[in-house]
mmCIF file of C-alpha atoms in Angstrom:
data_model
loop_
_atom_site.group_PDB
_atom_site.id
_atom_site.type_symbol
_atom_site.label_atom_id
_atom_site.label_comp_id
_atom_site.label_asym_id
_atom_site.label_seq_id
_atom_site.Cartn_x
_atom_site.Cartn_y
_atom_site.Cartn_z
ATOM 1 C CA UNK A 50 60.883 71.416 -99.815
ATOM 2 C CA UNK A 51 61.105 73.683 -96.532
ATOM 3 C CA UNK A 52 59.411 71.259 -94.650
ATOM 4 C CA UNK A 53 60.419 68.213 -96.324
ATOM 5 C CA UNK A 54 60.663 65.232 -94.095
ATOM 6 C CA UNK A 55 61.262 61.442 -94.497
ATOM 7 C CA UNK A 56 58.245 60.624 -92.268
ATOM 8 C CA UNK A 57 56.070 62.433 -95.136
ATOM 9 C CA UNK A 58 57.141 59.152 -97.308
ATOM 10 C CA UNK A 59 55.316 56.914 -94.930
ATOM 11 C CA UNK A 60 51.530 56.041 -95.773
ATOM 12 C CA UNK A 61 49.349 58.377 -93.859
ATOM 13 C CA UNK A 62 51.852 60.884 -92.925
ATOM 14 C CA UNK A 63 52.385 62.335 -96.400
ATOM 15 C CA UNK A 64 50.283 64.803 -98.676
ATOM 16 C CA UNK A 65 47.869 61.793 -99.469
ATOM 17 C CA UNK A 66 45.041 61.407 -97.485
ATOM 18 C CA UNK A 67 45.380 58.875 -94.773
ATOM 19 C CA UNK A 68 44.540 57.957 -91.110
ATOM 20 C CA UNK A 69 45.756 61.273 -89.764
ATOM 21 C CA UNK A 70 44.637 63.650 -92.412
ATOM 22 C CA UNK A 71 41.393 64.853 -93.930
ATOM 23 C CA UNK A 72 40.874 66.416 -97.492
ATOM 24 C CA UNK A 73 41.741 70.033 -98.058
ATOM 25 C CA UNK A 74 43.935 70.318 -94.880
ATOM 26 C CA UNK A 75 46.747 72.859 -94.835
ATOM 27 C CA UNK A 76 50.217 72.663 -94.785
ATOM 28 C CA UNK A 77 50.615 73.455 -91.310
ATOM 29 C CA UNK A 78 48.811 70.414 -90.397
ATOM 30 C CA UNK A 79 50.820 68.039 -92.336
ATOM 31 C CA UNK A 80 53.968 69.438 -91.071
ATOM 32 C CA UNK A 81 52.470 69.089 -87.631
ATOM 33 C CA UNK A 82 51.414 65.543 -88.126
ATOM 34 C CA UNK A 83 54.741 64.637 -89.537
ATOM 35 C CA UNK A 84 56.474 65.268 -86.125
ATOM 36 C CA UNK A 85 54.672 62.757 -84.558
ATOM 37 C CA UNK A 86 57.070 59.811 -85.570
ATOM 38 C CA UNK A 87 59.657 62.355 -85.061
ATOM 39 C CA UNK A 88 58.967 62.826 -81.431
ATOM 40 C CA UNK A 89 58.484 58.977 -80.888
ATOM 41 C CA UNK A 90 62.061 58.371 -82.554
ATOM 42 C CA UNK A 91 63.490 60.681 -79.932
ATOM 43 C CA UNK A 92 61.712 59.060 -77.021
ATOM 44 C CA UNK A 93 62.869 55.615 -78.231
ATOM 45 C CA UNK A 94 66.573 57.100 -78.700
ATOM 46 C CA UNK A 95 66.599 58.505 -75.354
ATOM 47 C CA UNK A 96 65.428 55.115 -73.733
ATOM 48 C CA UNK A 97 67.705 53.319 -75.485
ATOM 49 C CA UNK A 98 70.554 55.613 -74.325
ATOM 50 C CA UNK A 99 69.191 55.413 -70.618
ATOM 51 C CA UNK A 100 68.767 51.803 -70.666
ATOM 52 C CA UNK A 101 72.556 51.546 -71.993
ATOM 53 C CA UNK A 102 73.727 54.078 -69.492
ATOM 54 C CA UNK A 103 71.919 52.124 -66.657
ATOM 55 C CA UNK A 104 73.703 48.765 -67.645
ATOM 56 C CA UNK A 105 77.093 50.112 -67.633
ATOM 57 C CA UNK A 106 75.884 51.774 -64.073
ATOM 58 C CA UNK A 107 74.926 48.386 -62.607
ATOM 59 C CA UNK A 108 78.302 47.019 -64.054
ATOM 60 C CA UNK A 109 80.202 49.604 -62.091
ATOM 61 C CA UNK A 110 78.106 49.043 -58.836
ATOM 62 C CA UNK A 111 78.591 45.233 -59.277
ATOM 63 C CA UNK A 112 82.347 45.770 -58.628
ATOM 64 C CA UNK A 113 81.941 47.565 -55.429
ATOM 65 C CA UNK A 114 84.701 49.551 -53.438
ATOM 66 C CA UNK A 115 85.888 52.708 -54.680
ATOM 67 C CA UNK A 116 85.983 50.897 -58.134
ATOM 68 C CA UNK A 117 82.357 51.717 -58.680
ATOM 69 C CA UNK A 118 83.001 55.405 -58.946
ATOM 70 C CA UNK A 119 85.825 54.898 -61.662
ATOM 71 C CA UNK A 120 84.908 56.119 -65.241
ATOM 72 C CA UNK A 121 84.517 53.438 -67.601
ATOM 73 C CA UNK A 122 87.369 53.142 -70.151
ATOM 74 C CA UNK A 123 85.430 54.302 -73.010
ATOM 75 C CA UNK A 124 83.258 57.465 -73.584
ATOM 76 C CA UNK A 125 80.178 55.755 -73.506
ATOM 77 C CA UNK A 126 76.617 56.025 -72.594
ATOM 78 C CA UNK A 127 77.228 55.976 -68.860
ATOM 79 C CA UNK A 128 80.368 58.659 -69.062
ATOM 80 C CA UNK A 129 78.407 60.912 -71.220
ATOM 81 C CA UNK A 130 75.251 60.914 -68.763
ATOM 82 C CA UNK A 131 77.166 61.097 -65.784
ATOM 83 C CA UNK A 132 78.884 64.572 -67.144
ATOM 84 C CA UNK A 133 75.259 66.020 -68.098
ATOM 85 C CA UNK A 134 73.659 65.019 -64.881
ATOM 86 C CA UNK A 135 76.322 66.112 -62.849
ATOM 87 C CA UNK A 136 76.316 69.405 -64.513
ATOM 88 C CA UNK A 137 72.578 69.689 -64.516
ATOM 89 C CA UNK A 138 72.301 68.789 -60.669
ATOM 90 C CA UNK A 139 75.101 71.316 -59.797
ATOM 91 C CA UNK A 140 73.062 74.167 -61.723
ATOM 92 C CA UNK A 141 69.579 73.066 -60.245
ATOM 93 C CA UNK A 142 71.310 73.227 -56.971
ATOM 94 C CA UNK A 143 72.488 76.874 -57.232
ATOM 95 C CA UNK A 144 69.073 77.894 -58.156
ATOM 96 C CA UNK A 145 66.925 75.972 -55.851
ATOM 97 C CA UNK A 146 69.462 76.209 -52.927
ATOM 98 C CA UNK A 147 69.281 72.939 -51.840
ATOM 99 C CA UNK A 148 70.593 69.596 -53.030
ATOM 100 C CA UNK A 149 67.549 67.530 -51.827
ATOM 101 C CA UNK A 150 65.408 69.727 -53.937
ATOM 102 C CA UNK A 151 67.556 69.385 -56.755
ATOM 103 C CA UNK A 152 67.659 65.575 -56.572
ATOM 104 C CA UNK A 153 63.762 65.802 -56.338
ATOM 105 C CA UNK A 154 63.238 67.712 -59.534
ATOM 106 C CA UNK A 155 66.161 66.311 -61.391
ATOM 107 C CA UNK A 156 64.412 63.443 -63.070
ATOM 108 C CA UNK A 157 61.800 65.465 -64.653
ATOM 109 C CA UNK A 158 63.736 68.828 -65.429
ATOM 110 C CA UNK A 159 66.938 66.428 -66.710
ATOM 111 C CA UNK A 160 64.167 64.312 -68.864
ATOM 112 C CA UNK A 161 62.907 67.822 -70.476
ATOM 113 C CA UNK A 162 66.629 69.045 -71.209
ATOM 114 C CA UNK A 163 67.739 65.950 -73.072
ATOM 115 C CA UNK A 164 64.357 65.526 -74.710
ATOM 116 C CA UNK A 165 64.544 69.089 -76.258
ATOM 117 C CA UNK A 166 68.265 68.900 -76.741
ATOM 118 C CA UNK A 167 67.718 65.707 -78.920
ATOM 119 C CA UNK A 168 64.662 67.109 -80.573
ATOM 120 C CA UNK A 169 66.546 70.302 -81.423
ATOM 121 C CA UNK A 170 69.577 68.223 -82.824
ATOM 122 C CA UNK A 171 67.442 65.957 -85.042
ATOM 123 C CA UNK A 172 66.438 69.126 -86.954
ATOM 124 C CA UNK A 173 70.033 69.331 -88.186
ATOM 125 C CA UNK A 174 69.856 65.964 -90.001
ATOM 126 C CA UNK A 175 68.668 66.327 -93.645
ATOM 127 C CA UNK A 176 65.203 65.020 -94.180
ATOM 128 C CA UNK A 177 64.243 65.665 -90.307
ATOM 129 C CA UNK A 178 62.213 68.143 -88.766
ATOM 130 C CA UNK A 179 62.807 69.236 -85.219
ATOM 131 C CA UNK A 180 59.721 68.406 -82.991
ATOM 132 C CA UNK A 181 60.338 71.688 -80.841
ATOM 133 C CA UNK A 182 59.506 73.698 -84.298
ATOM 134 C CA UNK A 183 55.734 72.784 -83.415
ATOM 135 C CA UNK A 184 53.549 74.608 -80.709
ATOM 136 C CA UNK A 185 51.911 71.291 -79.602
ATOM 137 C CA UNK A 186 55.182 69.788 -78.693
ATOM 138 C CA UNK A 187 56.091 72.769 -76.964
ATOM 139 C CA UNK A 188 52.929 73.681 -75.162
ATOM 140 C CA UNK A 189 52.620 70.304 -73.871
ATOM 141 C CA UNK A 190 56.118 70.638 -72.429
ATOM 142 C CA UNK A 191 55.124 74.265 -70.911
ATOM 143 C CA UNK A 192 51.836 72.943 -69.548
ATOM 144 C CA UNK A 193 53.720 70.089 -67.521
ATOM 145 C CA UNK A 194 55.999 72.904 -66.142
ATOM 146 C CA UNK A 195 53.200 75.005 -65.353
ATOM 147 C CA UNK A 196 51.133 72.319 -63.231
ATOM 148 C CA UNK A 197 54.420 71.097 -61.608
ATOM 149 C CA UNK A 198 55.947 74.513 -60.093
ATOM 150 C CA UNK A 199 52.194 75.612 -58.971
ATOM 151 C CA UNK A 200 51.547 72.233 -57.320
ATOM 152 C CA UNK A 201 55.041 72.572 -55.949
ATOM 153 C CA UNK A 202 54.249 76.054 -54.420
ATOM 154 C CA UNK A 203 51.024 74.870 -52.836
ATOM 155 C CA UNK A 204 52.822 71.755 -51.478
ATOM 156 C CA UNK A 205 55.386 73.897 -49.864
ATOM 157 C CA UNK A 206 53.754 76.924 -48.527
ATOM 158 C CA UNK A 207 50.049 75.925 -48.813
ATOM 159 C CA UNK A 208 47.572 79.031 -48.934
ATOM 160 C CA UNK A 209 50.671 81.470 -48.158
ATOM 161 C CA UNK A 210 51.053 80.233 -52.234
ATOM 162 C CA UNK A 211 48.015 82.077 -53.223
ATOM 163 C CA UNK A 212 48.146 84.739 -50.678
ATOM 164 C CA UNK A 213 51.793 85.914 -51.918
ATOM 165 C CA UNK A 214 49.999 86.763 -55.092
ATOM 166 C CA UNK A 215 48.639 89.641 -53.675
ATOM 167 C CA UNK A 216 51.923 91.476 -52.710
ATOM 168 C CA UNK A 217 52.723 92.634 -49.248
ATOM 169 C CA UNK A 218 50.008 93.309 -46.642
ATOM 170 C CA UNK A 219 48.760 96.848 -47.513
ATOM 171 C CA UNK A 220 45.774 96.957 -45.263
ATOM 172 C CA UNK A 221 42.159 97.110 -46.003
ATOM 173 C CA UNK A 222 42.247 101.022 -47.254
ATOM 174 C CA UNK A 223 44.437 99.419 -49.913
ATOM 175 C CA UNK A 224 42.182 96.694 -50.974
ATOM 176 C CA UNK A 225 42.122 98.034 -54.429
ATOM 177 C CA UNK A 226 45.801 97.926 -54.896
ATOM 178 C CA UNK A 227 46.085 94.446 -53.283
ATOM 179 C CA UNK A 228 43.281 93.066 -55.488
ATOM 180 C CA UNK A 229 45.323 94.597 -58.769
ATOM 181 C CA UNK A 230 48.523 93.125 -57.819
ATOM 182 C CA UNK A 231 46.653 89.804 -57.262
ATOM 183 C CA UNK A 232 45.231 90.088 -60.658
ATOM 184 C CA UNK A 233 48.640 90.734 -62.369
ATOM 185 C CA UNK A 234 50.542 88.138 -60.567
ATOM 186 C CA UNK A 235 48.121 85.554 -61.491
ATOM 187 C CA UNK A 236 48.324 86.420 -65.188
ATOM 188 C CA UNK A 237 52.178 86.389 -64.611
ATOM 189 C CA UNK A 238 51.495 82.775 -63.724
ATOM 190 C CA UNK A 239 50.149 81.966 -67.049
ATOM 191 C CA UNK A 240 52.430 84.026 -69.069
ATOM 192 C CA UNK A 241 55.419 81.941 -67.901
ATOM 193 C CA UNK A 242 54.500 78.497 -69.864
ATOM 194 C CA UNK A 243 53.413 80.872 -72.723
ATOM 195 C CA UNK A 244 56.876 82.514 -72.769
ATOM 196 C CA UNK A 245 58.741 79.055 -72.524
ATOM 197 C CA UNK A 246 56.983 77.491 -75.556
ATOM 198 C CA UNK A 247 57.163 80.798 -77.676
ATOM 199 C CA UNK A 248 60.760 81.601 -77.001
ATOM 200 C CA UNK A 249 61.722 77.693 -77.955
ATOM 201 C CA UNK A 250 59.241 77.856 -80.989
ATOM 202 C CA UNK A 251 60.595 81.110 -82.275
ATOM 203 C CA UNK A 252 64.197 80.050 -81.974
ATOM 204 C CA UNK A 253 64.225 76.659 -83.027
ATOM 205 C CA UNK A 254 61.729 77.402 -86.065
ATOM 206 C CA UNK A 255 63.828 80.379 -87.235
ATOM 207 C CA UNK A 256 67.252 78.399 -86.830
ATOM 208 C CA UNK A 257 65.917 75.663 -88.718
ATOM 209 C CA UNK A 258 64.881 77.943 -91.464
ATOM 210 C CA UNK A 259 67.947 79.662 -91.899
ATOM 211 C CA UNK A 260 70.109 76.846 -91.789
ATOM 212 C CA UNK A 261 67.870 75.234 -94.556
ATOM 213 C CA UNK A 262 67.888 78.468 -96.798
ATOM 214 C CA UNK A 263 71.685 78.752 -96.906
ATOM 215 C CA UNK A 264 72.357 74.983 -97.318
ATOM 216 C CA UNK A 265 70.118 75.635 -100.492
ATOM 217 C CA UNK A 266 71.738 78.625 -101.516
ATOM 218 C CA UNK A 267 75.363 77.590 -100.888
ATOM 219 C CA UNK A 268 75.588 74.108 -100.598
ATOM 220 C CA UNK A 269 79.390 73.968 -99.665
ATOM 221 C CA UNK A 270 81.204 75.083 -96.842
ATOM 222 C CA UNK A 271 79.049 78.371 -95.692
ATOM 223 C CA UNK A 272 76.159 75.462 -94.385
ATOM 224 C CA UNK A 273 79.287 74.335 -91.827
ATOM 225 C CA UNK A 274 79.224 77.923 -89.906
ATOM 226 C CA UNK A 275 75.724 77.764 -89.785
ATOM 227 C CA UNK A 276 75.838 74.242 -88.585
ATOM 228 C CA UNK A 277 77.832 74.941 -85.756
ATOM 229 C CA UNK A 278 75.508 78.092 -84.826
ATOM 230 C CA UNK A 279 72.763 75.507 -85.013
ATOM 231 C CA UNK A 280 74.312 73.219 -82.737
ATOM 232 C CA UNK A 281 75.008 75.946 -80.341
ATOM 233 C CA UNK A 282 71.642 77.229 -80.495
ATOM 234 C CA UNK A 283 70.162 73.823 -79.853
ATOM 235 C CA UNK A 284 72.025 73.316 -76.716
ATOM 236 C CA UNK A 285 71.404 76.924 -75.428
ATOM 237 C CA UNK A 286 67.360 76.826 -75.866
ATOM 238 C CA UNK A 287 67.492 73.122 -74.256
ATOM 239 C CA UNK A 288 69.341 74.664 -71.199
ATOM 240 C CA UNK A 289 67.456 77.689 -71.074
ATOM 241 C CA UNK A 290 64.071 76.308 -71.090
ATOM 242 C CA UNK A 291 65.106 73.520 -68.516
ATOM 243 C CA UNK A 292 67.051 76.479 -66.254
ATOM 244 C CA UNK A 293 63.838 78.722 -66.434
ATOM 245 C CA UNK A 294 61.576 75.720 -65.479
ATOM 246 C CA UNK A 295 63.481 75.500 -62.447
ATOM 247 C CA UNK A 296 63.407 78.842 -61.610
ATOM 248 C CA UNK A 297 59.903 78.718 -61.576
ATOM 249 C CA UNK A 298 59.936 76.052 -59.186
ATOM 250 C CA UNK A 299 62.279 77.729 -57.031
ATOM 251 C CA UNK A 300 60.514 81.035 -56.754
ATOM 252 C CA UNK A 301 57.129 78.875 -56.105
ATOM 253 C CA UNK A 302 58.875 76.621 -53.191
ATOM 254 C CA UNK A 303 60.597 79.821 -51.563
ATOM 255 C CA UNK A 304 59.004 80.853 -48.100
ATOM 256 C CA UNK A 305 56.451 83.564 -48.490
ATOM 257 C CA UNK A 306 55.589 84.178 -44.732
ATOM 258 C CA UNK A 307 57.781 87.042 -44.480
ATOM 259 C CA UNK A 308 55.709 89.100 -46.910
ATOM 260 C CA UNK A 309 52.551 89.079 -44.933
#
């Protein structure tokens, strides 16, 4: 029952041979495929929340004047999203050092945060598995971050982004050291997405496993403690993944001319 999912009861997503399975496939493959509908579920939930929040924002803007800046009476989707987005924007601005840059990358990084958070929280509901407990989901997000921060670095610094990987100018006599630094820095670029996905995978898989074990051993009272811990871990891991992604963008777009 460790990997039980309600989606496994759907035709073609269980252990029976369906359109997504071949015969004699492993448990890990079954687990990964059952996360597909969970991922789409998260997507539709986020889309619905965004549409409701946008509708509330349009109603506020229609009032005009200062009334459009007054929060809604109820704690609905609009107020909730404004709290999170204002907080994320402030964090991004502190890392990037520019509000303009923060607003530029807020749509992507904010979406990553909400997607990861909801995926993590989904795993706390009995019968649902967190999509972030699978390498495919995490590698997909890490790959997007990898291309984004490298493209951002090339766009901001041009060939200087490549030159800075060789470190400070040491002269032709230190060519071997310069090439060694270049290789190490280049490898470091590829390590970043690997560390992003591995950190998220390890924490969410371990957290989900521990929560499930203690829920089976002591069904009453004790799981509440681990549920609180799991809520905290879900939020922290979404925030860490997002903030590190913004840090990588900040490092890429920083001026590198003074290094050479």
